[in-house]
Short mmCIF file of C-alpha atoms in Angstrom, two decimals:
data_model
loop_
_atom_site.label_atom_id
_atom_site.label_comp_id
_atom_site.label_asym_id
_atom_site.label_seq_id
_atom_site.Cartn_x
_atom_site.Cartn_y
_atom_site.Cartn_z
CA UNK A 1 0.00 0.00 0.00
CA UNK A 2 2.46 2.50 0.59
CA UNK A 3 4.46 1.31 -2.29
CA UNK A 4 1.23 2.38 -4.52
CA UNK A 5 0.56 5.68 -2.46
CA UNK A 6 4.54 6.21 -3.40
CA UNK A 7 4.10 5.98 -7.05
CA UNK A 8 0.59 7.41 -7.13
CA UNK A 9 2.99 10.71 -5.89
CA UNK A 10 5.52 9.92 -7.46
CA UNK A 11 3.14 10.29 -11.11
CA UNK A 12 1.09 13.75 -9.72
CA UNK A 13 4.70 15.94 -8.75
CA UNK A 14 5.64 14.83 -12.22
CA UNK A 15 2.26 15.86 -14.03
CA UNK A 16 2.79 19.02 -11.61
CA UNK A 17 6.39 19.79 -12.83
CA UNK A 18 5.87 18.84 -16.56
CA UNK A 19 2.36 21.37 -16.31
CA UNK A 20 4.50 23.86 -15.09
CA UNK A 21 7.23 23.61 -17.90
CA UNK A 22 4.11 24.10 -20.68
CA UNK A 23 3.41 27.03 -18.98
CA UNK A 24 6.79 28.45 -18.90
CA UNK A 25 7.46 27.49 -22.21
CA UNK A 26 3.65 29.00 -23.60
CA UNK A 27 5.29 32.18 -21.55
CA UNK A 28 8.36 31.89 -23.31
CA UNK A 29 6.63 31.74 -27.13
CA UNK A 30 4.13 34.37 -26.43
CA UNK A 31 6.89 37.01 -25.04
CA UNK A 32 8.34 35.86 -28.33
CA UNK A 33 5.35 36.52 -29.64
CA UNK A 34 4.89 39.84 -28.93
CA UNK A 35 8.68 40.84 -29.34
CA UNK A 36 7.91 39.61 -33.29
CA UNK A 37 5.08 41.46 -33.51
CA UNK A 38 6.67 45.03 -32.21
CA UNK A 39 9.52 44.51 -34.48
CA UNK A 40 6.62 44.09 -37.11
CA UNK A 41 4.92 47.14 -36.01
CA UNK A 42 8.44 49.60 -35.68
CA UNK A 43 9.37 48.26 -39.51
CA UNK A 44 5.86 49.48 -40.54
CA UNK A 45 6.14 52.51 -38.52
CA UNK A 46 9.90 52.95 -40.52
CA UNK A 47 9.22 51.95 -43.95
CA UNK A 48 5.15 53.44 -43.58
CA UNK A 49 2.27 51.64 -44.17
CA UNK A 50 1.67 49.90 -47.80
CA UNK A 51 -1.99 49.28 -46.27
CA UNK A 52 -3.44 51.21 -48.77
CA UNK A 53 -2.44 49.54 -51.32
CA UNK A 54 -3.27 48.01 -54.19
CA UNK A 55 -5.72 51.02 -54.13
CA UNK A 56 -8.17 50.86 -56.77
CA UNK A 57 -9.62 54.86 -57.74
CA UNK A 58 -11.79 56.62 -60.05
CA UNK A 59 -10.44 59.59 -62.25
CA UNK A 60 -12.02 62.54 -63.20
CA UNK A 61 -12.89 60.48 -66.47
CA UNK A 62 -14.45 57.49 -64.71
CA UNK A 63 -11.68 55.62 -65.46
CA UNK A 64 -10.73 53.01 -62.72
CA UNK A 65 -6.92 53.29 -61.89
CA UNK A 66 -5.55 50.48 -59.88
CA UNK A 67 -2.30 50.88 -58.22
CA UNK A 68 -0.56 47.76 -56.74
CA UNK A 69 2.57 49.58 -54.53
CA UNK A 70 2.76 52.89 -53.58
CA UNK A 71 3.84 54.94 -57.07
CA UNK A 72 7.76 55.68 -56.69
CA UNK A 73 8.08 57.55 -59.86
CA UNK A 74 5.63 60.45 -61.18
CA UNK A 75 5.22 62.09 -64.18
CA UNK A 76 2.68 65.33 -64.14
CA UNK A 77 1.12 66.97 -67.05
CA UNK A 78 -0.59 69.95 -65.27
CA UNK A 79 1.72 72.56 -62.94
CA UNK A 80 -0.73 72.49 -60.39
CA UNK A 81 -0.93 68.75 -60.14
CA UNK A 82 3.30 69.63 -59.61
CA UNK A 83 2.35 72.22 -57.20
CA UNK A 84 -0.37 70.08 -54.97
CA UNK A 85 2.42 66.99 -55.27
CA UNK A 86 5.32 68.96 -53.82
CA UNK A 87 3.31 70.57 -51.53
CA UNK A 88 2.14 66.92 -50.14
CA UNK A 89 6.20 66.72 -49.56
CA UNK A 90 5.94 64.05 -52.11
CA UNK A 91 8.24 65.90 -55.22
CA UNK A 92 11.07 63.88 -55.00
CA UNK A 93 8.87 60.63 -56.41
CA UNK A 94 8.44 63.52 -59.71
CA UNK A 95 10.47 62.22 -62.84
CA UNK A 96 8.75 64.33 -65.52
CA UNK A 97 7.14 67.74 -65.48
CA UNK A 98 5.95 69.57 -68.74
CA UNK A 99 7.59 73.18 -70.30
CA UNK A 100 4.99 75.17 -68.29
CA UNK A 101 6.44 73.84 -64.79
CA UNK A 102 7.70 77.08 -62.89
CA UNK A 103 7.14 76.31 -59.31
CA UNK A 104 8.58 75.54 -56.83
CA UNK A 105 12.42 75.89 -58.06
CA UNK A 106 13.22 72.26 -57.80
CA UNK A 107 11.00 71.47 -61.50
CA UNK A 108 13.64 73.67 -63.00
CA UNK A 109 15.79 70.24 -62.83
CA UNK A 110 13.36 67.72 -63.71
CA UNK A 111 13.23 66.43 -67.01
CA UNK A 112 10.59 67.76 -69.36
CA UNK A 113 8.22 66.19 -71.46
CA UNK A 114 7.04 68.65 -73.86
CA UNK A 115 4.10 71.17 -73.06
CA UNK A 116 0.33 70.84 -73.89
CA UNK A 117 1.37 68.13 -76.56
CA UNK A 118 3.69 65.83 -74.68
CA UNK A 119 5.78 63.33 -75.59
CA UNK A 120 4.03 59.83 -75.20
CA UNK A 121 7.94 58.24 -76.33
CA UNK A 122 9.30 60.58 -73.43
CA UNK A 123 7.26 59.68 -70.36
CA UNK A 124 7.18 55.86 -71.56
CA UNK A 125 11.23 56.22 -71.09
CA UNK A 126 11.14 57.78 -67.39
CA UNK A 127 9.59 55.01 -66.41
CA UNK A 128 6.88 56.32 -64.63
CA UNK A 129 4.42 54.13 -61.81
CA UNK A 130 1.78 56.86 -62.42
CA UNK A 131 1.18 59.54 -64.95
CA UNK A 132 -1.12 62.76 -63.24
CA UNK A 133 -3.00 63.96 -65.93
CA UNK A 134 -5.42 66.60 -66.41
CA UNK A 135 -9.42 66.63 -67.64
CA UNK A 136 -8.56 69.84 -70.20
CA UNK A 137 -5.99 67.90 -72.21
CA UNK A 138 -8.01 64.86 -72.79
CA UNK A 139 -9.92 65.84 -75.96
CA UNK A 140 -6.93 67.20 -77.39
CA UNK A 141 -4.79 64.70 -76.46
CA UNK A 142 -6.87 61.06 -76.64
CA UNK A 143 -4.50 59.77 -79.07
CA UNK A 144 -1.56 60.15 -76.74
CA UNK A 145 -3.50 58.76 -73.58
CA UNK A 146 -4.28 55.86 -75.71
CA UNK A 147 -1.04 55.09 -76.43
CA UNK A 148 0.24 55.34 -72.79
CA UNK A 149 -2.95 52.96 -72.18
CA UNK A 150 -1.46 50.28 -74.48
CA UNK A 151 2.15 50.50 -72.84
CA UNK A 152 1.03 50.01 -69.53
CA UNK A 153 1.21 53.17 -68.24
CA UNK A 154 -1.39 53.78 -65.60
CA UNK A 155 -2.77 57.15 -66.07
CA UNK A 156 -4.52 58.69 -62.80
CA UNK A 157 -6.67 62.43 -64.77
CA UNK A 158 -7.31 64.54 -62.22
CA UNK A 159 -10.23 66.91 -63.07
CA UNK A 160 -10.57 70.71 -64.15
CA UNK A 161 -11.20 72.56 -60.92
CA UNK A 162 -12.98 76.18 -61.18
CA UNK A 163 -13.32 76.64 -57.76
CA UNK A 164 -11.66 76.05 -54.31
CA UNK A 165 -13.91 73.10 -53.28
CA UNK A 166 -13.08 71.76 -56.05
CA UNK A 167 -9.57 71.87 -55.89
CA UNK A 168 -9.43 70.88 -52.63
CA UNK A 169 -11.23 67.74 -53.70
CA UNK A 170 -8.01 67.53 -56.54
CA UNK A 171 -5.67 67.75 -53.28
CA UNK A 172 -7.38 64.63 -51.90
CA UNK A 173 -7.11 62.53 -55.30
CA UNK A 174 -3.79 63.41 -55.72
CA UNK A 175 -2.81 62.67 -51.93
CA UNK A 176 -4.30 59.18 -52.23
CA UNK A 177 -2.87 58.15 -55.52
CA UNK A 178 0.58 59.21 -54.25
CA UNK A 179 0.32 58.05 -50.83
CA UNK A 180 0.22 61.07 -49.29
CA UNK A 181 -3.22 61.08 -47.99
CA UNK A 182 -2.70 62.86 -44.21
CA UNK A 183 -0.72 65.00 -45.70
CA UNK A 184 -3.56 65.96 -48.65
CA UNK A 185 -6.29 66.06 -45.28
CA UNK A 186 -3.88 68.95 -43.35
CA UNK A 187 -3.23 70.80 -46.40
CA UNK A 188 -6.68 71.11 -47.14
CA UNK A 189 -7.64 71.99 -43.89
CA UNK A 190 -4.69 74.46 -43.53
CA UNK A 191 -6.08 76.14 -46.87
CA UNK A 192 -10.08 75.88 -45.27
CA UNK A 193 -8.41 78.41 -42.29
CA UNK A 194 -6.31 80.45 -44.11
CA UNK A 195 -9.52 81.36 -46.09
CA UNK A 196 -11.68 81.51 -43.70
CA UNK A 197 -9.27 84.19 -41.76
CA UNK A 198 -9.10 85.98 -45.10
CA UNK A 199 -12.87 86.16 -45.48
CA UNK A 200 -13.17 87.32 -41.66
CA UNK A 201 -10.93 90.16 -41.95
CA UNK A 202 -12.32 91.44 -45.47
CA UNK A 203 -16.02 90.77 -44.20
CA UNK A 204 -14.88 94.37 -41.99
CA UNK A 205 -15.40 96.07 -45.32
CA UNK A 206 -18.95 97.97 -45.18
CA UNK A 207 -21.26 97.26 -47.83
CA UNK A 208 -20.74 101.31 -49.57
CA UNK A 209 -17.09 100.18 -49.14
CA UNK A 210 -16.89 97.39 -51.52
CA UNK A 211 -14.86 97.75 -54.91
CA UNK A 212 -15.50 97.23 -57.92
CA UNK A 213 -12.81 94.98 -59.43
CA UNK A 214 -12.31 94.26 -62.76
CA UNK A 215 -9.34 91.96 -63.90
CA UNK A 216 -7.22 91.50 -67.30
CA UNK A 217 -6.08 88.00 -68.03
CA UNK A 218 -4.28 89.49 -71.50
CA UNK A 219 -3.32 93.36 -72.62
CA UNK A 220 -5.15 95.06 -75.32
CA UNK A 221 -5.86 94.58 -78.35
CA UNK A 222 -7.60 91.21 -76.79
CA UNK A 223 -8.39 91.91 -73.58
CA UNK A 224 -9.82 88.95 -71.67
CA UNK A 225 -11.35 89.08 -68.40
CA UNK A 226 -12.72 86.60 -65.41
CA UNK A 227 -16.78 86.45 -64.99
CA UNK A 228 -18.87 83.70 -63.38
CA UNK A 229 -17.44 80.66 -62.71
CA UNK A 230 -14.04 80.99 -62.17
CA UNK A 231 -11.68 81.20 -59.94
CA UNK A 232 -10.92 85.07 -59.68
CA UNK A 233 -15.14 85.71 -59.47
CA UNK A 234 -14.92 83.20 -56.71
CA UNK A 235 -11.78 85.19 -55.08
CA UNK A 236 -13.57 88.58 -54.77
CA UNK A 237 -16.59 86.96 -53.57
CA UNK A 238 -13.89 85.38 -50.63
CA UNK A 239 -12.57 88.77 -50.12
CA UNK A 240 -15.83 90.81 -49.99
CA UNK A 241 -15.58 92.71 -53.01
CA UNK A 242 -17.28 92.42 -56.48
CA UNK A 243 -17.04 91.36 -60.09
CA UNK A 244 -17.20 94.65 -62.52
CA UNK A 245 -17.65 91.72 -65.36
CA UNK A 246 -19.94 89.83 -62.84
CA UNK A 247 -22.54 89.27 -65.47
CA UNK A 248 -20.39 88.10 -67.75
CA UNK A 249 -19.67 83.71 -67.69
CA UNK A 250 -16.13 82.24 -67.67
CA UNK A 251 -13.52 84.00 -69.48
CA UNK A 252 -14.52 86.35 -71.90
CA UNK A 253 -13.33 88.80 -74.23
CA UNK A 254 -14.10 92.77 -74.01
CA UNK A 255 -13.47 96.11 -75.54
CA UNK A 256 -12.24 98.98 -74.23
CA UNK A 257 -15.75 100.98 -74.37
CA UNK A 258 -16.94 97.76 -72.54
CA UNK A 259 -14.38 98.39 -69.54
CA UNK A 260 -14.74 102.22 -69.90
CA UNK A 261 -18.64 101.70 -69.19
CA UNK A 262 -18.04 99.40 -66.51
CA UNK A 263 -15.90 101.84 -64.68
CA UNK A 264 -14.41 99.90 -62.57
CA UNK A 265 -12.50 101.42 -59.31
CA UNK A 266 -9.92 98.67 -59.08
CA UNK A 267 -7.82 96.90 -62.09
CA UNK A 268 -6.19 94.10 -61.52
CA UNK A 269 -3.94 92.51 -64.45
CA UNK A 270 -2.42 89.35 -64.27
CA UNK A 271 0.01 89.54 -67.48
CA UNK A 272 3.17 91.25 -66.01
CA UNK A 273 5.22 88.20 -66.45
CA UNK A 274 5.39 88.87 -70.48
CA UNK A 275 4.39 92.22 -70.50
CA UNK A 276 6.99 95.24 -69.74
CA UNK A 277 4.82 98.09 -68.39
CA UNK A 278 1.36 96.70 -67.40
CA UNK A 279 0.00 99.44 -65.67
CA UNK A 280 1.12 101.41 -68.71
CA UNK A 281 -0.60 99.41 -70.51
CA UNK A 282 -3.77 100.40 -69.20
CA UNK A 283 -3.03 104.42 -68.54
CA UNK A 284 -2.11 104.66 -71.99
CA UNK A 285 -5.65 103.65 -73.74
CA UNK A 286 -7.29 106.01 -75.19
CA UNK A 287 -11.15 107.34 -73.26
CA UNK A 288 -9.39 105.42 -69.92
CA UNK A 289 -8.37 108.68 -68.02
CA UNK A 290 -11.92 109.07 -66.87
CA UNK A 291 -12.04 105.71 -65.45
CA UNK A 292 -11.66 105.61 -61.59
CA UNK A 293 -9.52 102.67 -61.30
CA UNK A 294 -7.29 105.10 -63.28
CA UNK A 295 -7.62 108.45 -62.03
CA UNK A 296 -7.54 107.41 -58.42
CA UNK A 297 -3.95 105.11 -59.77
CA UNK A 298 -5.75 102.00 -58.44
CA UNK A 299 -3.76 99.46 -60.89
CA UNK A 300 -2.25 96.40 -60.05
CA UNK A 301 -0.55 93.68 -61.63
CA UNK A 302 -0.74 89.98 -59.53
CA UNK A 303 0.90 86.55 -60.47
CA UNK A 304 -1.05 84.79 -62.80
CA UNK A 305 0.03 81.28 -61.25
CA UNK A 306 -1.08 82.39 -57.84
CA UNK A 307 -4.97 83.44 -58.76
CA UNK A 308 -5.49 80.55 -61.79
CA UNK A 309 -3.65 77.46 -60.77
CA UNK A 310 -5.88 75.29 -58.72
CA UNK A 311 -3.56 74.46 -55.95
CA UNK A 312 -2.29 75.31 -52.14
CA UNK A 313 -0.76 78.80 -53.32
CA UNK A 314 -4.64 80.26 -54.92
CA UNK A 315 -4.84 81.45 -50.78
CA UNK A 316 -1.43 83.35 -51.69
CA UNK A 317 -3.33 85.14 -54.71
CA UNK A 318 -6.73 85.40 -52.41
CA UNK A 319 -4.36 87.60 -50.32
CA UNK A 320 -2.75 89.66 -52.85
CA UNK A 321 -5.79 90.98 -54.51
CA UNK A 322 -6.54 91.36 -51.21
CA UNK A 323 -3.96 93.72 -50.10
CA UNK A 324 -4.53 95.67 -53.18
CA UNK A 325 -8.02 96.42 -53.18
CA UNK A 326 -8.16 96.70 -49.14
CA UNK A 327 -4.93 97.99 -48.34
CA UNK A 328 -6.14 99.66 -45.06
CA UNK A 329 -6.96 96.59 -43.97
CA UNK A 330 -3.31 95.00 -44.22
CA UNK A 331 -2.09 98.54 -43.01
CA UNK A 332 -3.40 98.20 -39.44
CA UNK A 333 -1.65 94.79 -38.67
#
């Protein structure tokens, strides 16, 4: 009997001590376990997260784009699309810009391919993950898009933005294609505050205060100006002021007895990048001496980039034609 009661122990302190060695070693594998799974989550925190991806999206032409990897090479055909990319701090994935690329400084060493016709042989050479195109050249240019479609070239067109909400819907797109998409979120909302402040500040302005603005896109003898529906009509409405060609739609062509009538008490042109004198231009017509804009020397010449590209910098020409048509405002900070 005590023999039995001997083993009978004998068989429970070893179920005990082999029970207890499971344990340790289920102790040991799930430390192991979770040291595997922090170096996991510090190498995604390092290299980013590829969770996004493949990412499937649909362009401006309701084209599907699917992207497999995040794109590491980036051709744009548009300078804003540039613009909105560097600003997402993604510009060093850009290969190939076009000949109208002027901002920021860094396109100046990029390698261009061509203008409004680009070179389909050029960007198939650079290599490209993703080609940002644009809605305005795809009539003109279906040929060419066809031919990047048949050489594998995924092609992401972003669409033609006339106003802010728009474009800040083009800052999204772009941010998500190019896996920037926090970065797209704060730059909109950085651009929702900055206009917000500027439309706070100008809403001062009393309502037998507000200018009359009327704005050149091109000198005489062709002198085009902003109406409804574009981005400069949508600027003075931001900055409390109004439209001289306000009943006018898009951009549209006017003579100088057209302007004279209008009378406006602010001109703004937007050509002094390839014109010498543009404020001369204006004094120097002939009936405009009458015209308040002119006798009161209320002419001003803004970038053109600034107040037309649809991008993070249209706050920039929101508060330049700001500062010139409410300079008392800008005077008192």
């Amino acid at each position: 009997m005590k023999k039995f009661l001997r083993v009978l122990l004998l068989a429970l302190l070893a179920g005990f001590l082999i029970g207890c060695s499971d344990s340790n070693d289920n102790a040991d594998d799930d430390a192991s376990n979770d040291e595997t799974a922090n170096e996991e989550s510090a190498s995604e925190e390092e290299n980013g997260d590829d969770s996004a991806y493949p990412l499937t999206i649909t362009d401006a032409t309701d084209n599907e784009v699917t992207l497999e990897e995040e794109p590491e090479r980036i051709v744009s055909l548009m300078p804003s699309n540039t613009e909105i990319t560097f600003a997402l701090d993604q510009g060093d994935k850009i290969v190939g810009v076009t000949d109208n690329d002027t901002y920021p400084e860094e396109v100046s060493d990029i390698d261009s391919v061509g203008s409004m016709e680009f070179n389909v042989e050029a960007i198939i050479g650079l290599d490209p993950d993703v080609v940002l195109a644009h809605e305005s050249l795809v009539a003109s240019a279906q040929e060419a898009f066809e031919q990047l479609a048949d050489a594998d070239v995924d092609v992401f067109t972003v669409a033609d933005a006339t106003d802010v909400d728009t474009t800040y819907e083009t800052i999204e797109n772009i941010g998500q294609v190019v896996g920037a998409e926090e970065e797209a979120e704060q730059l909109v909302s950085d651009m929702q505050a900055d206009f917000a402040e500027l439309e706070e500040m100008t809403s001062e302005v009393a309502e037998e205060d507000r200018q009359s603005v009327f704005f050149e896109i091109s000198p005489s003898p062709e002198i085009f100006t902003a109406g409804q529906n574009t981005f400069l009509d949508e600027l003075l409405q931001i900055i409390n002021a109004d439209n001289a060609a306000g009943d006018q739609e898009g951009w549209v062509e006017m003579d100088v007895e057209a302007i004279i009538e209008l009378n406006p008490e602010v001109i703004i042109s937007t050509y002094g990048s390839y014109v010498d004198d543009p404020i001369g231009e204006v004094t120097s017509r002939d009936g405009f001496a009458d015209v308040d804009a002119v006798a009161n020397e209320r002419i001003y010449d803004v970038d053109s980039d600034t107040v037309s590209r649809p991008g993070p910098r249209l706050i920039d020409g929101a508060e330049e034609i700001a500062e010139a048509v409410y300079p008392e405002l800008f005077d008192e900070e």
